[in-house]
Amino acid sequence: MLFIFALLIGVVTGLRVGTALAVTAWGAWLGWLPVGGTWASFMGHWIAVGIFTVLAVVELITDQLPSTPSRKVPPQFGARIVVGAFCGALIGAAAGSTIGGVIAGAIGAVIGTLGGAEARARLAAAFGKDPPAAFIEDAVAIIGGLLIVAAVA
């Protein structure tokens, strides 16, 4: 069951990299993701929570700008896969299988990146402009990420 959550947090990563990092850091800090004593114990520190929360807010703001690069270009796509694998590994570590979490998170990031780009393009076309589509994507990523991490607890 936790591998499904690792896949889903990867999907959130495909939508919003910063949000996935922030919700996993918050989950570790609140004790929902038991990463204490593992390689990822730094995620439960208040400094990691602060850094990743600020990163998530900056990403939410800058994604509304017209100059935001496509998430499907190789550097952004690769970064989303790496972060999805990392966030999936955090959830997998809770189940005792970091490698399974890495694989599920990376697959989820690919799904979220490609599917999210397509969904956002369709929403932007329906609204006639991009910001409403970005706000919908933000809401899905934040609420989904929080629900996934809370469900793991």
C-alpha positions in Angstrom: 0.0 0.0 0.0 2.8 2.4 0.8 4.2 1.9 -2.8 0.9 3.4 -4.1 1.5 6.4 -1.9 5.1 6.6 -3.2 3.7 6.6 -6.7 1.2 9.3 -5.9 3.8 11.5 -4.2 5.8 11.1 -7.4 2.7 12.4 -9.4 2.5 15.4 -7.1 6.2 15.9 -7.8 5.4 16.0 -11.5 3.0 18.8 -10.8 4.9 20.7 -8.2 8.5 19.8 -7.1 8.6 22.2 -4.2 5.2 21.1 -2.8 6.2 17.4 -2.8 9.4 18.2 -0.9 7.6 20.5 1.5 4.8 18.0 2.4 7.3 15.2 2.9 9.4 17.4 5.1 6.4 18.4 7.1 5.3 14.8 7.4 8.7 13.8 8.7 8.8 16.7 11.1 5.3 15.9 12.4 6.3 12.2 12.8 3.9 11.0 10.1 6.8 9.7 8.0 9.1 7.7 10.4 12.4 8.7 9.0 14.3 9.2 12.3 17.4 7.1 12.4 17.4 6.6 8.6 19.4 8.2 5.8 16.6 10.7 5.5 16.3 11.9 9.1 17.4 15.4 8.1 14.0 15.8 6.5 12.4 15.9 10.0 14.5 18.9 11.1 12.8 22.3 11.3 15.4 23.8 9.0 14.5 21.3 6.1 10.8 22.1 6.7 11.5 25.9 6.4 13.7 25.6 3.4 11.3 23.3 1.4 8.3 25.4 2.4 9.9 28.6 1.1 10.9 26.7 -2.0 7.3 25.5 -2.5 6.0 29.1 -2.1 8.5 30.5 -4.5 7.6 27.8 -7.1 3.9 28.5 -6.7 4.6 32.2 -7.3 7.0 31.9 -10.2 4.9 29.3 -12.0 2.3 32.0 -12.6 4.8 34.0 -14.7 4.7 33.8 -18.5 8.5 33.1 -18.7 8.2 29.8 -16.8 10.1 27.1 -18.7 8.3 23.9 -19.8 8.4 21.1 -17.3 9.1 18.6 -20.2 12.5 20.1 -21.2 15.3 17.7 -20.2 16.7 19.6 -17.2 13.3 20.2 -15.6 12.0 16.7 -16.5 15.1 15.1 -15.0 14.9 17.1 -11.8 11.3 16.1 -11.4 12.2 12.4 -11.7 15.0 12.7 -9.2 12.9 14.6 -6.7 10.0 12.1 -7.3 12.4 9.3 -6.6 13.6 11.0 -3.4 10.1 11.7 -2.1 9.0 8.1 -3.0 12.1 6.8 -1.1 11.0 8.7 2.0 7.7 7.0 1.9 9.3 3.7 1.0 11.7 4.0 4.0 8.6 4.0 6.2 7.8 0.6 4.8 11.4 -0.6 5.0 11.9 -0.6 1.2 13.7 2.5 0.0 14.4 1.0 -3.4 10.7 0.2 -4.0 9.8 3.8 -3.0 12.5 5.2 -5.4 11.1 3.3 -8.3 7.5 4.1 -7.6 8.3 7.8 -7.0 10.2 8.1 -10.2 7.4 6.4 -12.2 4.9 8.7 -10.5 7.0 11.8 -11.4 7.0 10.8 -15.1 3.2 10.3 -15.0 2.7 13.6 -13.2 5.0 15.6 -15.4 3.6 14.4 -18.7 0.0 14.1 -17.6 0.1 17.4 -15.7 1.5 19.3 -18.7 -1.3 17.9 -20.9 -4.0 18.7 -18.3 -2.6 22.2 -17.8 -2.6 22.9 -21.5 -6.2 21.8 -21.8 -7.3 23.8 -18.8 -5.4 26.9 -20.1 -7.2 26.5 -23.4 -10.5 26.2 -21.7 -10.0 29.3 -19.6 -8.3 31.2 -22.4 -5.3 32.0 -20.2 -2.9 30.1 -18.0 -3.1 31.5 -14.4 -6.5 29.8 -13.5 -5.1 26.5 -14.7 -2.0 27.0 -12.6 -4.1 27.7 -9.5 -6.0 24.5 -10.1 -2.8 22.6 -10.5 -1.5 24.2 -7.2 -4.6 23.2 -5.3 -4.4 19.6 -6.6 -0.7 19.3 -5.7 -1.0 20.8 -2.2 -4.2 19.0 -1.1 -3.1 15.7 -2.7 0.4 15.9 -1.2 -1.0 16.6 2.3 -3.5 13.8 2.0 -0.9 11.3 0.8 1.5 12.1 3.6 -1.3 12.1 6.2 -2.5 8.7 4.9 0.9 7.2 5.4 0.7 8.1 9.1 
